[in-house]
Amino acid sequence: MSLLVTGSIAIDTVKTPYGVSEDCIGGSAVYFSMAAGFFSPVRLVGAVGSDCPFDFDKVFAGRNVDLTGLEIRKDSKTFRWIGSYQANMDDRTTDYIELNVLAEDPPMVPASFKDSQYVFLANTAPVLQLQLLQQLHKPIFVAADTMDFWIEGHLDDLTMLLKKIDCLIINEDEARLLAKEHNLIKAAEKILGMGAWSVVIKKGQSGSLVCDSGGNKFVLPAYPAAEVKDPTGAGDSFAGGLMGYIAQTGRTDFTTLKTAVAYGTVVASFTIADFSVNGLTSIDRSDIDKRFEDLRKLTRF
Amino acid sequence: MSLLVTGSIAIDTVKTPYGVSEDCIGGSAVYFSMAAGFFSPVRLVGAVGSDCPFDFDKVFAGRNVDLTGLEIRKDSKTFRWIGSYQANMDDRTTDYIELNVLAEDPPMVPASFKDSQYVFLANTAPVLQLQLLQQLHKPIFVAADTMDFWIEGHLDDLTMLLKKIDCLIINEDEARLLAKEHNLIKAAEKILGMGAWSVVIKKGQSGSLVCDSGGNKFVLPAYPAAEVKDPTGAGDSFAGGLMGYIAQTGRTDFTTLKTAVAYGTVVASFTIADFSVNGLTSIDRSDIDKRFEDLRKLTRF
């Protein structure tokens, strides 16, 4: 099935207690595509500037990612992010940011992508997420991410977006902020009341909580990973595994969503084991399936 | 099977965003006994002073708790704790503490309790936990709790204790402190290397992690509770449900330990729904079994 992602492509510099990764590839659309590509062909929509040092054909070689929607803008510069993680690997600091191409008009959805059935709108201005969505003919299942900046400053747009998507994939602090409610079960219920059919709340090392408007609930711990070198991209690769599995199966019921969240959890656990996308480029689908069964065993009682 | 607990009996005053509960019954041995009594007869060993306002026969009426080991000391005062929880219900402040009887000689294990097969040594000085243990003839499965104060200041005693118990039930910050390791999987492995056959790491609202020295692992989320009024006693009633189930079955294999942890999780979710022990006195075993099945369904994929 056709899975489209719109999001950022970044030049990242990341410092963690395990080392520094300079000018490496990052961005939500990159992590998402790498992760989703294990399950389903992916259509990437994103933009970079002429300074971008990455050979995308090489980056995504053999990875099932259609780059027709990748714009390389001659007079623009690529989004840059420099960040660091403290010893606990949870607290992240943005040391430097250059929006560059992300502050310009968003990339267009190519004509050949407009029939996409499964869609992930990575974090950006809700008004842009809405514009991107309007370019699609008739998507079956749309998921979106957002962040505190849009919740605090652009709530009207975000509320409009929530009525048009099927699943909000959001971290716990943002869920609390959006719902104005600390308890996550109550927060999830409030968010469902805003429109989306389902909400997936990411709790980092504490796993995730999934609720739908039919009253179904699912709680899953994170995969107990002994190796954590760089948490960057965990959330976007989680979303990639999740949406990739949904697109692969072509089903959108709650049972499928639960399995999809488990696959997202597993893919994210590979992402954080190494810097940049290295944790994903060094594995294949059989590694994911093996760890998926392991996670099932680890949580079964 | 015979289950013995040694621990504190307290007069608690607790403030949470949901209200204040003044001079209510608390303490590790009380929460543990209330919880474990749903599964197995409990033998309580603890001490209070003559100021203690509680009618213990009434408190534990119909609850399967043998009070032969309860000492009421005429010239002593009962342990008092005043604490408050912030809005997130995770951060706890001790506003006032009076050790009183807890600073005296520990209560003796009555002769009729010395054949106890299952034992929980609630948090106290490791040297006292060792002394209590030495009074027992031949326990089958011993679990213990500890806290930062003993890890930081009495590590030699604690290390000796770890070699004599089967299961350490500890919260995540204390596990990290004891193992000098932030990653919880690695921390658990280090703690197992210190002697205990198994370790259960409590992560509060994030659930728990269980590891044994045979390489078995289990991760379980917390029960997704919408109602949290007073988290006091969550950890001790978790241990009570866990040990109560083990004593009920008479088995100590990893599969039983997993089920026991799930029961502990469920019992703790009832504890936190109300002040003091009210969350436990208002339910019966069928409520616990129903929520146990619910937790299984909530985590199954």
XYZ file of C-alpha atoms in Angstrom:
602
model
C 0.000 0.000 0.000
C 1.180 3.583 -0.557
C 2.663 5.355 2.480
C 3.598 9.022 2.310
C 5.619 11.010 4.833
C 6.145 14.741 4.972
C 8.780 16.035 7.354
C 12.234 17.428 7.870
C 15.596 16.376 6.519
C 18.385 17.622 8.733
C 22.107 17.974 9.133
C 22.471 16.960 12.784
C 25.313 17.221 15.234
C 24.589 15.177 18.318
C 26.589 14.876 21.520
C 25.855 12.112 24.018
C 27.916 10.560 26.831
C 28.961 7.964 24.226
C 30.485 10.403 21.751
C 29.797 13.038 19.122
C 28.291 12.551 15.687
C 29.009 15.591 13.507
C 27.035 16.689 10.462
C 25.201 13.396 10.195
C 21.892 12.801 8.448
C 18.770 13.312 10.531
C 15.283 14.790 10.451
C 11.839 13.335 10.990
C 11.226 12.296 7.371
C 14.582 10.506 7.204
C 14.118 8.480 10.409
C 10.504 7.756 9.506
C 11.361 6.569 5.985
C 14.246 4.386 7.133
C 11.961 2.715 9.677
C 8.819 2.422 7.548
C 10.788 1.064 4.589
C 11.242 -2.249 6.412
C 7.488 -2.779 6.066
C 6.168 -0.905 3.044
C 7.311 1.284 0.145
C 7.610 4.895 1.321
C 7.081 8.163 -0.516
C 9.182 10.928 0.989
C 8.217 14.589 0.700
C 10.824 17.017 2.039
C 13.249 19.749 1.079
C 16.945 20.478 1.517
C 19.275 23.254 0.380
C 22.136 23.103 -2.087
C 24.554 22.734 0.836
C 23.200 19.301 1.661
C 26.136 16.877 1.733
C 24.144 13.647 1.560
C 23.780 11.394 -1.477
C 20.153 10.379 -0.912
C 20.185 7.649 -3.550
C 22.984 6.067 -1.581
C 21.435 6.773 1.845
C 18.216 5.027 0.847
C 19.721 2.437 -1.529
C 17.679 -0.768 -1.392
C 15.349 0.768 1.177
C 12.083 1.088 -0.704
C 11.963 4.894 -0.497
C 10.655 6.906 -3.457
C 12.488 10.255 -3.577
C 10.291 11.919 -6.235
C 9.079 14.331 -3.551
C 12.554 15.376 -2.434
C 13.243 18.990 -3.401
C 16.803 20.272 -3.560
C 16.538 24.068 -3.503
C 19.452 25.849 -5.108
C 19.187 29.087 -3.180
C 18.356 27.544 0.175
C 20.220 25.991 3.039
C 19.418 22.719 4.781
C 17.853 22.564 8.248
C 20.564 22.218 10.895
C 20.265 21.000 14.461
C 22.914 20.664 17.160
C 21.829 18.963 20.340
C 23.169 17.144 23.353
C 21.926 14.533 25.793
C 22.749 14.387 29.471
C 23.884 11.233 31.276
C 20.340 9.961 31.815
C 19.743 10.056 28.004
C 16.299 11.537 28.584
C 17.008 15.237 28.929
C 17.825 16.769 25.569
C 19.191 20.262 25.002
C 19.039 22.073 21.676
C 22.385 23.877 21.503
C 21.873 25.452 18.085
C 19.207 25.471 15.407
C 18.972 26.906 11.872
C 15.528 26.413 10.323
C 16.687 27.482 6.835
C 14.549 25.626 4.260
C 11.994 24.686 6.944
C 11.090 28.371 7.249
C 10.274 28.575 3.521
C 7.203 27.304 1.635
C 6.740 23.599 2.251
C 7.573 21.140 -0.518
C 4.757 20.207 -2.899
C 3.287 16.728 -3.006
C 4.187 15.351 -6.479
C 1.236 14.366 -8.712
C 2.292 10.719 -8.558
C 2.012 10.787 -4.734
C -1.462 12.300 -4.510
C -3.185 8.930 -4.366
C -1.292 7.952 -1.197
C -3.495 5.954 1.164
C -1.428 6.066 4.356
C 0.074 9.350 5.474
C 2.317 10.597 8.261
C 2.526 14.335 8.807
C 5.647 14.816 10.916
C 5.870 17.747 13.277
C 5.591 21.172 11.650
C 3.103 24.088 11.720
C -0.417 22.579 11.834
C -1.464 24.943 9.049
C 1.191 23.397 6.813
C 0.130 19.889 7.856
C -3.411 20.828 6.781
C -2.163 22.208 3.460
C -0.184 19.041 2.790
C -3.179 16.904 3.606
C -5.430 18.887 1.267
C -3.187 17.961 -1.661
C -4.033 14.265 -1.233
C -7.016 12.690 -2.992
C -8.437 10.253 -0.475
C -6.123 8.978 2.219
C -7.346 6.003 4.291
C -5.333 6.564 7.483
C -3.557 9.776 8.435
C -1.316 10.154 11.476
C 0.362 13.326 12.699
C 2.864 14.462 15.293
C 3.045 17.888 16.893
C 4.988 19.723 19.601
C 4.642 22.204 22.489
C 5.327 25.239 20.266
C 2.211 24.597 18.131
C 0.062 23.569 21.088
C 0.889 26.773 22.910
C 0.769 29.184 20.000
C -1.353 27.671 17.221
C -4.052 25.709 18.980
C -6.841 26.701 16.552
C -4.968 25.265 13.582
C -4.052 22.185 15.558
C -7.683 21.653 16.594
C -8.689 21.803 12.919
C -6.004 19.281 12.064
C -7.171 16.880 14.792
C -10.592 16.675 13.177
C -9.019 15.543 9.898
C -6.611 12.846 11.084
C -7.037 9.289 12.318
C -4.188 9.113 14.799
C -2.199 11.609 16.818
C 1.258 10.312 17.777
C 2.512 12.572 20.537
C 4.849 12.469 23.517
C 3.562 12.468 27.089
C 4.478 16.062 27.993
C 2.773 17.333 24.861
C -0.299 15.192 25.531
C -0.563 16.751 28.998
C -0.107 20.233 27.566
C -2.693 19.709 24.834
C -5.269 18.177 27.179
C -4.476 20.454 30.139
C -4.524 17.258 32.239
C -1.667 15.494 33.997
C -3.169 11.998 34.182
C -2.397 10.367 30.837
C -5.560 8.257 30.630
C -7.709 11.318 31.138
C -5.467 13.309 28.783
C -5.897 10.681 26.073
C -9.666 10.780 26.470
C -9.695 14.569 26.176
C -7.564 14.430 23.035
C -9.877 11.846 21.475
C -12.717 14.255 22.215
C -10.948 16.796 19.996
C -11.444 14.642 16.922
C -8.782 12.046 16.131
C -9.958 8.418 16.084
C -6.924 7.282 18.063
C -4.035 8.661 20.069
C -0.628 7.105 20.700
C 1.204 8.661 23.636
C 4.958 8.072 23.589
C 6.590 7.891 27.010
C 10.215 7.296 25.953
C 11.871 4.711 28.177
C 8.473 4.112 29.826
C 6.799 2.812 26.689
C 3.521 3.930 25.188
C -0.200 4.219 25.776
C -2.737 3.809 22.961
C -6.417 4.721 23.134
C -9.150 4.898 20.538
C -12.542 6.545 20.551
C -14.225 3.148 20.879
C -12.837 2.834 24.400
C -10.030 0.419 23.500
C -6.751 0.809 25.387
C -3.279 -0.680 25.091
C -0.178 -0.184 27.221
C 3.251 -1.373 26.158
C 6.619 -0.975 27.882
C 9.644 0.177 25.910
C 11.910 -2.623 24.753
C 14.387 -3.059 27.630
C 17.482 -1.942 25.779
C 20.876 -2.262 27.424
C 22.523 -0.246 24.641
C 21.438 3.374 24.261
C 23.920 5.596 22.447
C 21.780 8.291 20.810
C 18.004 8.712 21.356
C 17.662 11.099 18.369
C 15.029 9.861 15.936
C 13.447 7.394 18.373
C 10.011 9.029 18.081
C 10.070 9.358 14.292
C 11.310 5.822 13.725
C 8.647 4.621 16.180
C 6.072 6.359 13.987
C 7.756 4.861 10.913
C 7.534 1.302 12.202
C 3.946 1.899 13.286
C 2.741 3.408 10.000
C 4.874 1.055 7.922
C 3.151 -1.942 9.492
C -0.306 -0.419 9.011
C 0.440 0.318 5.356
C 1.848 -3.195 4.909
C -1.288 -4.869 6.260
C -3.810 -2.387 4.869
C -5.799 -2.710 8.088
C -6.642 0.058 10.547
C -8.496 -1.753 13.355
C -7.319 -1.553 16.977
C -5.696 -5.017 16.950
C -3.582 -3.952 13.980
C -2.758 -0.650 15.710
C -1.492 -2.563 18.771
C 0.794 -4.734 16.655
C 1.907 -1.616 14.788
C 2.825 0.124 18.061
C 4.836 -2.936 19.092
C 6.704 -2.833 15.768
C 7.304 0.905 16.269
C 8.694 0.178 19.719
C 11.068 -2.428 18.324
C 12.311 -0.240 15.469
C 12.929 2.649 17.895
C 14.993 0.345 20.109
C 17.339 -0.285 17.156
C 17.521 3.432 16.333
C 18.785 4.448 19.777
C 21.507 1.785 19.832
C 23.734 3.879 17.556
C 24.244 7.423 16.253
C 22.177 8.917 13.411
C 20.490 6.225 11.274
C 23.282 3.684 11.804
C 21.142 1.584 14.141
C 18.661 1.132 11.266
C 21.054 0.701 8.344
C 22.834 -2.163 10.117
C 19.743 -4.391 10.488
C 17.215 -6.136 8.269
C 13.576 -7.096 8.658
C 14.425 -10.450 10.233
C 16.203 -8.637 13.113
C 13.028 -6.617 13.668
C 10.774 -9.674 13.593
C 13.052 -11.509 15.997
C 13.003 -8.635 18.502
C 9.240 -8.254 18.016
C 8.795 -11.863 19.180
C 11.233 -11.153 22.002
C 9.166 -8.135 23.111
C 6.021 -10.265 23.035
C 7.732 -12.854 25.239
C 9.131 -10.183 27.579
C 5.663 -8.746 28.232
C 3.603 -11.953 28.348
C 2.375 -13.247 31.719
C 1.661 -21.299 52.943
C 3.043 -19.110 55.728
C 3.982 -15.546 54.763
C 5.731 -13.267 57.246
C 6.297 -9.521 56.943
C 8.444 -7.301 59.109
C 8.063 -3.570 58.678
C 6.713 -0.308 59.973
C 3.302 0.661 61.313
C 2.748 4.379 61.011
C 0.473 7.242 61.856
C 0.481 9.094 58.533
C -0.714 12.512 57.532
C -0.789 12.828 53.766
C -1.561 15.846 51.613
C -2.243 15.459 47.902
C -3.970 17.703 45.366
C -7.126 15.678 46.166
C -7.214 16.428 49.874
C -5.648 15.727 53.251
C -5.799 12.507 55.259
C -4.843 13.196 58.880
C -3.496 10.651 61.380
C -4.479 7.707 59.224
C -2.987 4.234 59.374
C 0.077 3.600 57.243
C 3.476 1.950 57.249
C 5.072 -0.739 55.101
C 3.863 -3.716 57.149
C 0.286 -2.437 57.119
C 0.088 -1.885 53.359
C 1.911 -5.147 52.708
C -0.394 -7.162 54.987
C -3.576 -5.635 53.589
C -2.420 -6.492 50.054
C -0.968 -9.944 50.745
C -4.022 -10.980 52.761
C -6.058 -11.208 49.542
C -3.869 -14.168 48.552
C -2.476 -15.875 51.638
C -2.581 -15.737 55.446
C -0.088 -13.122 56.689
C 1.981 -12.986 59.860
C 2.746 -9.391 60.800
C 5.782 -8.426 62.885
C 5.907 -4.780 63.912
C 5.777 -2.402 66.846
C 3.788 0.654 67.892
C 3.712 2.859 70.945
C 0.985 3.295 73.525
C -0.209 6.414 71.675
C -1.320 4.318 68.729
C -4.978 5.172 68.032
C -5.780 2.202 65.796
C -7.809 -0.860 66.759
C -5.799 -3.428 64.813
C -8.315 -6.230 65.294
C -10.826 -3.987 63.580
C -8.398 -2.731 60.936
C -7.554 -6.275 59.864
C -10.926 -7.872 60.616
C -11.606 -10.688 58.144
C -8.289 -10.038 56.428
C -6.286 -13.131 57.225
C -3.615 -11.271 59.221
C -2.121 -12.886 62.340
C -1.215 -10.132 64.829
C 0.748 -12.313 67.289
C 3.898 -10.429 66.265
C 2.446 -6.975 66.895
C 4.132 -5.329 69.895
C 2.453 -2.452 71.685
C 5.188 -0.778 73.756
C 3.918 1.096 76.770
C 6.779 3.577 77.040
C 7.169 4.207 73.334
C 5.554 6.330 70.705
C 4.398 5.223 67.272
C 6.276 6.106 64.076
C 4.830 9.254 62.509
C 5.155 10.527 58.977
C 3.759 13.666 57.388
C 4.194 13.986 53.657
C 2.818 15.723 50.627
C 2.582 15.048 46.911
C 2.853 17.647 44.174
C 0.438 17.934 41.263
C 2.204 15.273 39.187
C 1.709 12.741 42.049
C 5.274 11.490 41.554
C 7.325 13.957 43.584
C 6.904 13.290 47.290
C 8.115 15.533 50.092
C 8.576 14.372 53.683
C 7.383 17.353 55.701
C 7.915 15.804 59.121
C 9.119 12.506 60.531
C 9.329 11.017 64.041
C 11.007 7.596 64.068
C 10.007 6.877 67.699
C 9.595 3.100 68.067
C 11.450 2.489 64.798
C 14.623 3.828 66.425
C 14.376 1.252 69.235
C 15.184 -2.471 69.198
C 13.214 -4.199 66.470
C 10.269 -6.413 67.424
C 11.001 -10.095 68.007
C 9.698 -12.804 65.714
C 7.267 -14.865 67.858
C 8.096 -18.569 68.256
C 4.972 -19.526 66.335
C 6.190 -17.503 63.311
C 9.705 -18.968 63.109
C 8.713 -21.649 60.617
C 7.529 -19.019 58.086
C 8.350 -20.109 54.543
C 7.801 -16.855 52.662
C 9.235 -13.630 54.062
C 9.210 -9.952 53.191
C 11.681 -7.705 54.971
C 10.361 -4.190 54.416
C 12.767 -1.282 54.301
C 14.823 -0.764 57.458
C 18.514 -0.980 58.429
C 20.006 -3.981 56.573
C 21.597 -5.144 59.831
C 18.121 -5.396 61.351
C 16.808 -7.180 58.273
C 19.629 -9.713 58.717
C 18.817 -10.132 62.427
C 15.150 -10.716 61.656
C 16.056 -13.259 59.009
C 18.354 -15.149 61.387
C 15.404 -15.778 63.695
C 13.656 -17.873 61.035
C 14.263 -21.609 60.698
C 14.266 -22.292 56.992
C 12.476 -19.804 54.764
C 11.901 -20.853 51.129
C 11.679 -17.420 49.490
C 12.816 -14.143 51.068
C 12.286 -10.735 49.488
C 13.534 -7.391 50.797
C 13.209 -3.698 50.075
C 15.778 -1.017 50.830
C 16.339 2.706 50.278
C 18.987 5.297 49.391
C 19.940 5.934 53.030
C 21.142 2.335 53.512
C 22.732 2.101 50.070
C 24.760 5.238 50.713
C 25.696 4.638 54.331
C 25.443 0.909 55.060
C 26.493 -0.816 51.873
C 28.481 -3.588 53.602
C 25.436 -4.725 55.585
C 23.262 -4.467 52.504
C 25.718 -6.534 50.466
C 25.574 -9.219 53.145
C 21.788 -9.141 53.046
C 21.723 -9.501 49.249
C 23.571 -12.804 49.515
C 20.874 -14.163 51.817
C 17.686 -13.194 49.981
C 15.952 -14.471 46.856
C 14.464 -11.243 45.572
C 15.272 -7.559 45.944
C 12.230 -5.330 45.347
C 13.570 -1.839 44.823
C 12.627 1.374 43.049
C 14.442 2.575 39.953
C 16.435 5.410 41.534
C 17.655 3.091 44.256
C 18.556 0.413 41.720
C 20.670 2.960 39.853
C 22.302 4.109 43.079
C 23.060 0.569 44.230
C 24.454 -0.525 40.868
C 26.159 2.796 40.072
C 24.628 2.429 36.600
C 21.901 4.497 34.951
C 20.665 1.939 32.418
C 18.194 -0.251 34.289
C 18.946 -3.491 32.411
C 22.616 -3.156 33.213
C 21.771 -2.060 36.779
C 19.612 -5.158 37.267
C 22.431 -7.397 36.034
C 24.890 -5.773 38.421
C 22.501 -6.225 41.345
C 22.002 -9.892 40.461
C 25.770 -10.201 40.539
C 25.664 -9.082 44.180
C 23.781 -12.199 45.204
C 19.977 -12.127 45.021
C 18.387 -14.667 42.668
C 16.002 -12.055 41.280
C 15.418 -8.322 41.248
C 12.155 -6.446 40.747
C 12.674 -2.799 39.834
C 9.636 -0.606 40.512
C 9.264 2.359 38.158
C 6.063 3.865 39.569
C 3.755 5.030 36.806
C 6.151 3.430 34.304
C 5.657 -0.111 35.550
C 8.305 -2.610 36.513
C 11.256 -4.626 35.270
C 12.023 -8.114 36.561
C 15.269 -10.034 35.995
C 16.626 -13.256 37.413
C 20.105 -14.722 37.469
C 19.102 -17.280 34.823
C 18.820 -14.477 32.255
C 15.013 -14.280 32.320
C 13.472 -10.837 31.911
C 9.966 -9.407 32.196
C 8.680 -5.891 31.608
C 5.213 -4.781 32.654
C 3.567 -1.352 32.421
C 1.700 0.085 35.401
C -2.053 -0.427 35.276
C -3.324 2.663 33.429
C -5.235 4.204 36.308
C -7.391 7.242 35.706
C -7.932 7.708 39.458
C -4.853 8.493 41.560
C -5.586 10.167 44.875
C -2.719 9.098 47.153
C 0.319 7.094 45.987
C 1.397 6.295 49.591
C 1.802 2.551 50.081
C 1.908 1.728 46.375
C 5.319 0.061 46.654
C 4.515 -1.925 49.796
C 1.149 -3.115 48.530
C 2.853 -4.043 45.235
C 5.246 -6.197 47.278
C 2.259 -7.541 49.239
C 0.384 -8.657 46.140
C 3.576 -10.132 44.714
C 4.584 -12.099 47.821
C 0.982 -13.003 48.638
C 0.599 -14.677 45.252
C 3.916 -16.536 45.606
C 2.930 -17.784 49.069
C -0.501 -18.778 47.758
C 0.928 -20.884 44.933
C 3.988 -22.166 46.783
C 6.007 -21.805 43.592
C 9.081 -19.632 43.047
C 9.876 -20.123 39.339
C 10.135 -17.168 36.945
C 6.694 -17.759 35.396
C 5.141 -17.541 38.863
C 7.206 -14.434 39.631
C 5.837 -12.746 36.483
C 2.246 -13.478 37.468
C 3.056 -12.314 41.004
C 4.412 -8.997 39.693
C 1.242 -8.531 37.649
C -0.863 -9.137 40.785
C 1.336 -6.681 42.703
C 0.770 -4.108 39.956
C -2.992 -4.581 40.160
C -3.135 -4.339 43.958
C -1.018 -1.164 43.884
C -3.446 0.375 41.384
C -6.264 -0.058 43.921
C -4.113 1.371 46.747
C -3.439 4.661 44.962
C -7.101 5.233 44.098
C -7.864 6.404 47.636
C -6.211 7.699 50.815
C -4.501 5.413 53.361
C -5.654 1.779 53.040
C -9.171 2.726 51.879
C -8.451 1.633 48.322
C -7.762 -1.881 49.646
C -10.476 -2.160 52.293
C -13.168 -1.329 49.738
C -12.385 -4.236 47.368
C -12.342 -8.024 47.435
C -10.326 -10.679 45.635
C -12.750 -10.813 42.710
C -12.047 -7.122 41.977
C -8.348 -7.943 41.889
C -8.813 -10.945 39.599
C -10.999 -8.926 37.272
C -8.422 -6.155 36.969
C -5.662 -8.755 36.574
C -7.444 -10.096 33.491
C -7.954 -6.527 32.336
C -4.196 -5.820 32.665
C -3.447 -8.973 30.682
C -5.793 -7.813 27.932
C -4.399 -4.259 28.012
C -0.845 -5.507 27.438
C -1.493 -8.315 24.966
C -0.615 -7.839 21.290
